[in-house]
mmCIF file of C-alpha atoms in Angstrom:
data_model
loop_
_atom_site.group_PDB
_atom_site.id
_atom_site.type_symbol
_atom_site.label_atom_id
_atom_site.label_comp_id
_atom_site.label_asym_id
_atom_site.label_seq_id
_atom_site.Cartn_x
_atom_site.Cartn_y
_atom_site.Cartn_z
ATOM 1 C CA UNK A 16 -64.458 -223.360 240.355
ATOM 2 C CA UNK A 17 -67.269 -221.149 238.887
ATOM 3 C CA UNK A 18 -69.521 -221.505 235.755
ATOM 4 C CA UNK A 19 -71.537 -219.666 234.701
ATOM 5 C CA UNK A 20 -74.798 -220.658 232.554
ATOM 6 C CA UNK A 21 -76.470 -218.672 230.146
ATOM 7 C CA UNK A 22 -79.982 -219.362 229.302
ATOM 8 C CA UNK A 23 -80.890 -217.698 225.763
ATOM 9 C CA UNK A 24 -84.714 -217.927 224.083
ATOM 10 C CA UNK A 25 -85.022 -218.026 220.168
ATOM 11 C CA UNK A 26 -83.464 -215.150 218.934
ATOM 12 C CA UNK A 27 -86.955 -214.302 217.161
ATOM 13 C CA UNK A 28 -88.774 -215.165 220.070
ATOM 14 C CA UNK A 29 -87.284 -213.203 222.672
ATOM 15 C CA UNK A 30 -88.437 -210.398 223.931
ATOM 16 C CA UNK A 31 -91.935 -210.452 222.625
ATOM 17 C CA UNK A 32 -93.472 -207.416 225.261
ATOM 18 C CA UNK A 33 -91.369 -205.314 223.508
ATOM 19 C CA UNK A 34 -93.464 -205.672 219.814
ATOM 20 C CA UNK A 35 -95.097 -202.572 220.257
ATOM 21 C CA UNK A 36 -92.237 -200.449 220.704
ATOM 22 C CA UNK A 37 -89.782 -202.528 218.035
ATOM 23 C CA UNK A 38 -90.358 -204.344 215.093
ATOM 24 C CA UNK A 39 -89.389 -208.685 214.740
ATOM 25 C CA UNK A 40 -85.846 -207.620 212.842
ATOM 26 C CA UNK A 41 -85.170 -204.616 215.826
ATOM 27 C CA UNK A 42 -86.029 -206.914 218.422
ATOM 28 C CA UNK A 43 -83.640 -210.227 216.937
ATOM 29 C CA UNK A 44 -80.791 -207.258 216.240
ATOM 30 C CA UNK A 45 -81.541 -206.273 220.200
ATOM 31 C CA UNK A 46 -81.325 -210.479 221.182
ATOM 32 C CA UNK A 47 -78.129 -210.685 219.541
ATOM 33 C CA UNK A 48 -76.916 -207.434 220.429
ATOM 34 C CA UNK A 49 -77.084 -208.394 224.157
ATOM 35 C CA UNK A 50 -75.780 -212.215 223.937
ATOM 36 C CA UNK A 51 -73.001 -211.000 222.155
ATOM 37 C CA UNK A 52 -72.730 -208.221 225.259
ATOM 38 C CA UNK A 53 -73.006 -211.481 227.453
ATOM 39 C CA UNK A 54 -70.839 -213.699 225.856
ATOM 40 C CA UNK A 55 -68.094 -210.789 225.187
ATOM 41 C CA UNK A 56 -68.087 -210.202 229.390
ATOM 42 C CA UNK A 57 -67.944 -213.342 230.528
ATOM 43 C CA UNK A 58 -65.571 -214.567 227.982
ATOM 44 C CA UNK A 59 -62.453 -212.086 229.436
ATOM 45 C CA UNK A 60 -62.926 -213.153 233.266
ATOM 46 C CA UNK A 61 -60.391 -215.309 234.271
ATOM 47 C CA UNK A 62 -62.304 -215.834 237.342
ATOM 48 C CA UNK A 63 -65.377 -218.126 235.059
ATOM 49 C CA UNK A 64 -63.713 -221.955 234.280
ATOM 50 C CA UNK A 65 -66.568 -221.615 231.816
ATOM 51 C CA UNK A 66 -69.659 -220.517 230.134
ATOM 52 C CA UNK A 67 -72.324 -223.147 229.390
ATOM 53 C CA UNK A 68 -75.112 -221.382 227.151
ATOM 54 C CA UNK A 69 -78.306 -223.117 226.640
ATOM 55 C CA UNK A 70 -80.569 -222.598 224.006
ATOM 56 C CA UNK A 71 -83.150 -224.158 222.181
ATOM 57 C CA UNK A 72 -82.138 -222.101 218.827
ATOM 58 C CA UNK A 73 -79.251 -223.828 216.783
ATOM 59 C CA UNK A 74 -77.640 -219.745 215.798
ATOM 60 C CA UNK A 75 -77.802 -218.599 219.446
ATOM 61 C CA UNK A 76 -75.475 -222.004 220.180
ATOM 62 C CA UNK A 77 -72.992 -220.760 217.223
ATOM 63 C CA UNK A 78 -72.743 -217.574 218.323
ATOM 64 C CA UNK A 79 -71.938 -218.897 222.037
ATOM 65 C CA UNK A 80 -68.968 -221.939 220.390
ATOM 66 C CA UNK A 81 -67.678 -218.573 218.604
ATOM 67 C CA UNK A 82 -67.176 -217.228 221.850
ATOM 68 C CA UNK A 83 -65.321 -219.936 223.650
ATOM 69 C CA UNK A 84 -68.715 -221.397 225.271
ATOM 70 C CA UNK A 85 -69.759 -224.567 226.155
ATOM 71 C CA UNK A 86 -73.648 -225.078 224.841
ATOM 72 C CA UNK A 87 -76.151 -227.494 225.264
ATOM 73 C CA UNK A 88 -79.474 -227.401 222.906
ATOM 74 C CA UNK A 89 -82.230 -227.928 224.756
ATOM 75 C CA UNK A 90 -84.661 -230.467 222.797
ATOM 76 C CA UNK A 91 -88.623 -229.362 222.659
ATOM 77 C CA UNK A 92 -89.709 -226.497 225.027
ATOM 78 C CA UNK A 93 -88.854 -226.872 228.749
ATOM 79 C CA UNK A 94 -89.458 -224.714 231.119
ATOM 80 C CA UNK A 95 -86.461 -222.818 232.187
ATOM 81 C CA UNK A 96 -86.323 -224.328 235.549
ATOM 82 C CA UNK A 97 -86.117 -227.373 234.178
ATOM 83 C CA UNK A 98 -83.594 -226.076 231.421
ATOM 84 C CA UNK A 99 -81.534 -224.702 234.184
ATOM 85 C CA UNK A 100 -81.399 -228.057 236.571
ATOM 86 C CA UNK A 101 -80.318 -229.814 233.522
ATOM 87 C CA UNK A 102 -77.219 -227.678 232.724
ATOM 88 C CA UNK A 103 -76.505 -227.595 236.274
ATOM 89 C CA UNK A 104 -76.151 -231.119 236.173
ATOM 90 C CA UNK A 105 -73.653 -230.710 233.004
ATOM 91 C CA UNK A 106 -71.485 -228.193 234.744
ATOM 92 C CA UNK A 107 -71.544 -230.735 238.144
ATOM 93 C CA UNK A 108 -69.901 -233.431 236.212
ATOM 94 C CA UNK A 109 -66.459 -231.639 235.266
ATOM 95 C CA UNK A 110 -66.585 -230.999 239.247
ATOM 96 C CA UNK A 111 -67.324 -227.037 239.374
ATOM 97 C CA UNK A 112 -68.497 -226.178 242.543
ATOM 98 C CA UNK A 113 -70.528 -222.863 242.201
ATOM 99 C CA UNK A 114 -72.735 -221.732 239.688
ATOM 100 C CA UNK A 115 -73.929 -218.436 238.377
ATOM 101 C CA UNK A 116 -77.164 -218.010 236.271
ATOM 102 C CA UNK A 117 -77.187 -215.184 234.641
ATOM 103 C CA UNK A 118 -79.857 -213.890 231.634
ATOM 104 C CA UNK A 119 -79.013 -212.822 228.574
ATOM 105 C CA UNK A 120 -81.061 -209.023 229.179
ATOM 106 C CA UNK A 121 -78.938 -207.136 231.250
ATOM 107 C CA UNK A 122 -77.563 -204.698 228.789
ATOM 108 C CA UNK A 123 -75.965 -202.951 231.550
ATOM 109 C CA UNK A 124 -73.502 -205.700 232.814
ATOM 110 C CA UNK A 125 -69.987 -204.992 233.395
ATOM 111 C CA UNK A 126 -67.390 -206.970 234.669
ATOM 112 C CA UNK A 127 -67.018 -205.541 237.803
ATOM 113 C CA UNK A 128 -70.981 -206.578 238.784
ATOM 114 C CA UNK A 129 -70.086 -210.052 238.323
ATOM 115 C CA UNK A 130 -67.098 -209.623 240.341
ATOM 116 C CA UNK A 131 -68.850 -207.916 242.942
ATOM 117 C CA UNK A 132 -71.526 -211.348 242.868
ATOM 118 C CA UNK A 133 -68.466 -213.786 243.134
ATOM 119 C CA UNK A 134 -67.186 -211.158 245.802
ATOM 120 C CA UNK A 135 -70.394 -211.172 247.918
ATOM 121 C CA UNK A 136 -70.089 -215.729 247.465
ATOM 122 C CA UNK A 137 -67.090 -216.044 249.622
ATOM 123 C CA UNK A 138 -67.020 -218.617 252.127
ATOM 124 C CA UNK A 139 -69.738 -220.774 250.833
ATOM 125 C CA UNK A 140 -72.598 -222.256 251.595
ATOM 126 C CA UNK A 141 -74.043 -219.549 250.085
ATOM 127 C CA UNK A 142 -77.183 -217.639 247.554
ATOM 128 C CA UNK A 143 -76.441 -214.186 246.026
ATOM 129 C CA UNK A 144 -79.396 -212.928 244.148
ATOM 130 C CA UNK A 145 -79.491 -209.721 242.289
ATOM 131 C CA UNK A 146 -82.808 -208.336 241.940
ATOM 132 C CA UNK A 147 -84.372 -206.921 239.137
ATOM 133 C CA UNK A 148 -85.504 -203.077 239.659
ATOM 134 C CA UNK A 149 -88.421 -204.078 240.753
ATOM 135 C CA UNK A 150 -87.099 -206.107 243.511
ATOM 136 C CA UNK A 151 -89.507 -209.178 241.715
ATOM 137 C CA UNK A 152 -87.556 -210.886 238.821
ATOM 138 C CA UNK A 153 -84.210 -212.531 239.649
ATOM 139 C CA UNK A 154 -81.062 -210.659 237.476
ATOM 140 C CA UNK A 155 -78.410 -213.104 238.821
ATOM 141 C CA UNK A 156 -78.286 -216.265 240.913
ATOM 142 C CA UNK A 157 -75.067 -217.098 242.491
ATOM 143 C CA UNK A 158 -75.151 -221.168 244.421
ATOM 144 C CA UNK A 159 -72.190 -222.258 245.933
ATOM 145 C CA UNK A 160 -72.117 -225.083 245.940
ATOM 146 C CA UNK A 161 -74.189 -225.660 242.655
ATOM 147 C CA UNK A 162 -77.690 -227.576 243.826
ATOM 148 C CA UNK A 163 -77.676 -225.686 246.872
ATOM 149 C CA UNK A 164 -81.391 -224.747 246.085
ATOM 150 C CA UNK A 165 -83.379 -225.551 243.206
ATOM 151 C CA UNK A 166 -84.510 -222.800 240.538
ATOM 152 C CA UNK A 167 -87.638 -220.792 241.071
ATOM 153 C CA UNK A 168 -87.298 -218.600 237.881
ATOM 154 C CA UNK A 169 -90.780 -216.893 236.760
ATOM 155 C CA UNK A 170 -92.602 -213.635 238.135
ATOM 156 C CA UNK A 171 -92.143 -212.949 241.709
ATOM 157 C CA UNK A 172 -88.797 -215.374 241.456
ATOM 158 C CA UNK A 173 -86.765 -212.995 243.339
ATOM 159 C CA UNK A 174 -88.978 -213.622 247.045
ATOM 160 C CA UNK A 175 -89.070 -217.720 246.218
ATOM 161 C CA UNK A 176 -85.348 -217.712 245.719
ATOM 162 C CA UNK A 177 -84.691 -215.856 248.768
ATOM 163 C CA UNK A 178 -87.505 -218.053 250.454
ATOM 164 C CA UNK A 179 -85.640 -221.423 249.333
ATOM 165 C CA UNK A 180 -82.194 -220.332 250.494
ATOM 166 C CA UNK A 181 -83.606 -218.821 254.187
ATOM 167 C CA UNK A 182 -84.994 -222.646 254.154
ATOM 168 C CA UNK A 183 -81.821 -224.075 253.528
ATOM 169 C CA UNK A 184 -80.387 -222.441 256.348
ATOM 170 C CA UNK A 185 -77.654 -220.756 254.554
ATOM 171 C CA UNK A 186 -76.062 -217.378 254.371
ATOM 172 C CA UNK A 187 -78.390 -215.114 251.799
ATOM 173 C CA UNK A 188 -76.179 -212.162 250.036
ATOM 174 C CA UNK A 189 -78.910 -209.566 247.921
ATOM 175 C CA UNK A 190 -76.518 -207.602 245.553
ATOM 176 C CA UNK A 191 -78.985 -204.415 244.318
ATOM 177 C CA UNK A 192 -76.533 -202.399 241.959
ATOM 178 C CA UNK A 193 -78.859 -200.336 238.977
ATOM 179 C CA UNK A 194 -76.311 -202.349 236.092
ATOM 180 C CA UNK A 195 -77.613 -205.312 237.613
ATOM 181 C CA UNK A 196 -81.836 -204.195 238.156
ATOM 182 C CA UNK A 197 -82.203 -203.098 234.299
ATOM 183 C CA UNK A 198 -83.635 -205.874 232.471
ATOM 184 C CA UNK A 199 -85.420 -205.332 229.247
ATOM 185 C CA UNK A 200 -88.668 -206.856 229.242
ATOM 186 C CA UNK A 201 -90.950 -203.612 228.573
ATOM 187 C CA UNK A 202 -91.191 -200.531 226.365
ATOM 188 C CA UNK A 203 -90.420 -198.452 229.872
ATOM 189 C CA UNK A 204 -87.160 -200.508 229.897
ATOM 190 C CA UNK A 205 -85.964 -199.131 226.556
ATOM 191 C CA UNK A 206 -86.927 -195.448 227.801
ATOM 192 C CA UNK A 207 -84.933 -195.773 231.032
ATOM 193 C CA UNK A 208 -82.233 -197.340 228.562
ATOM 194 C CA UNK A 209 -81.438 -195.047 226.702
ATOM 195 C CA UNK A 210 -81.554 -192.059 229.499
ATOM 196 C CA UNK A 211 -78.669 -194.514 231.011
ATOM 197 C CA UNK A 212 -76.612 -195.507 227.848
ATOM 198 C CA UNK A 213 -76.498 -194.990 224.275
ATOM 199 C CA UNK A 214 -77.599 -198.444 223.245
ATOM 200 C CA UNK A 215 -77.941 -198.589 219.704
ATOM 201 C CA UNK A 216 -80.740 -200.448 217.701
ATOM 202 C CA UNK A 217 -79.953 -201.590 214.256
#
C-alpha cells in the first residue's frame, strides 16, 4: 500500500520569493491553484490508498477533505521534517507500507510522473528521489517501506537524501523528468513556466 503525504504552507504564506514578481492575492490564487492541481492528480490514481495533507492553515485542510484527503493540522510551526515524521507515523498505523512525499509546487505533475516514481519503487527496500532542476531541492521522495530513512528536507536536501539512503544500504532510484524538476520558488520559475505551459494567474 502507498500514501502519499502532502505538505501545504499557509496559503498566504507560501511562496514568499515570488513577492516581487506577484502580488499577496496572485500569489494565494497561485497556492491554491497548484493544491487543487495536487489534490485533483492524486485523487484519480487508483494506485494511492490515500492522500494525507498536512497543513498548518485550517482552508488548505478543507480544500484537501473536499478532495477525498485525509489531513492532519499541524499545531504551532514545526519544521517540515518534523511535520513530515509525524504524518508518517499517521499513515504507519493503518499499515501502509510505502510513502511518497510530494510538495504542493510542481505545477507540472501529471499522472504518469508519479507512476513512473511508484514504477522506479519496485521490489523494495528502496529511495526514489526526484530532483529539483537544479539537482539541489528534493521534488519527490518515494520510501518503501515508510521510515526507511528519515527526512532531510531544506536546501541542498536532494545530496542528504541520497546520502541517508547510500547509508542505509539500500537500492537508490534518481527519477530526473523536467515535469518533475520545475518547482516554483523564484521569479525565473514563472518565466520558464510559462515558456512550458499556459498557467494562468488570476
Amino acid at each position: 500500500t502507498l500514501w502519499a503525504i502532502v505538505p501545504v504552507k499557509p496559503l498566504r504564506r507560501g511562496k514568499s520569493r515570488l513577492a516581487g514578481a506577484l502580488s499577496e492575492d496572485e500569489r494565494v490564487n497561485l497556492n491554491e491553484g497548484m493544491l487543487a492541481h495536487t489534490l485533483q492528480t492524486l485523487s484519480e490514481m487508483n494506485e494511492l490508498e490515500q492522500v494525507l495533507v498536512v497543513s498548518h492553515d485550517p482552508h488548505v485542510l478543507a480544500i484537501a477533505r473536499n478532495y477525498g484527503a485525509r489531513t492532519v493540522r499541524e499545531d504551532g510551526q514545526p519544521h517540515l521534517n518534523t511535520a513530515l515524521t509525524r504524518a508518517t507515523v499517521v499513515a504507519k498505523l493503518y499499515a501502509t507500507s510505502s510513502v511518497l512525499i510530494l510538495p504542493v509546487d510542481l505545477p507540472l505533475l501529471t499522472r504518469d510522473d508519479i507512476l513512473t516514481l511508484i514504477d522506479r519503487a519496485s521490489p523494495p527496500p528502496v529511495v526514489v528521489i526526484a530532483p529539483d532542476r537544479h539537482e539541489q531541492g528534493t521534488n519527490a521522495l518515494l520510501i518503501s517501506p515508510a521510515g526507511l530513512i528519515e527526512y532531510d528536507f531544506g536546501e541542498g536536501s536532494f545530496h542528504r537524501h541520497c546520502a541517508r539512503a547510500r547509508k542505509a544500504g539500500v537500492r537508490l532510484e534518481i527519477v530526473k523528468l523536467p515535469s518533475l524538476g520545475l518547482d516554483l520558488d523564484l521569479p525565473e520559475d514563472l518565466a520558464l513556466l510559462d515558456k512550458l505551459k499556459d498557467f494562468e494567474i488570476q
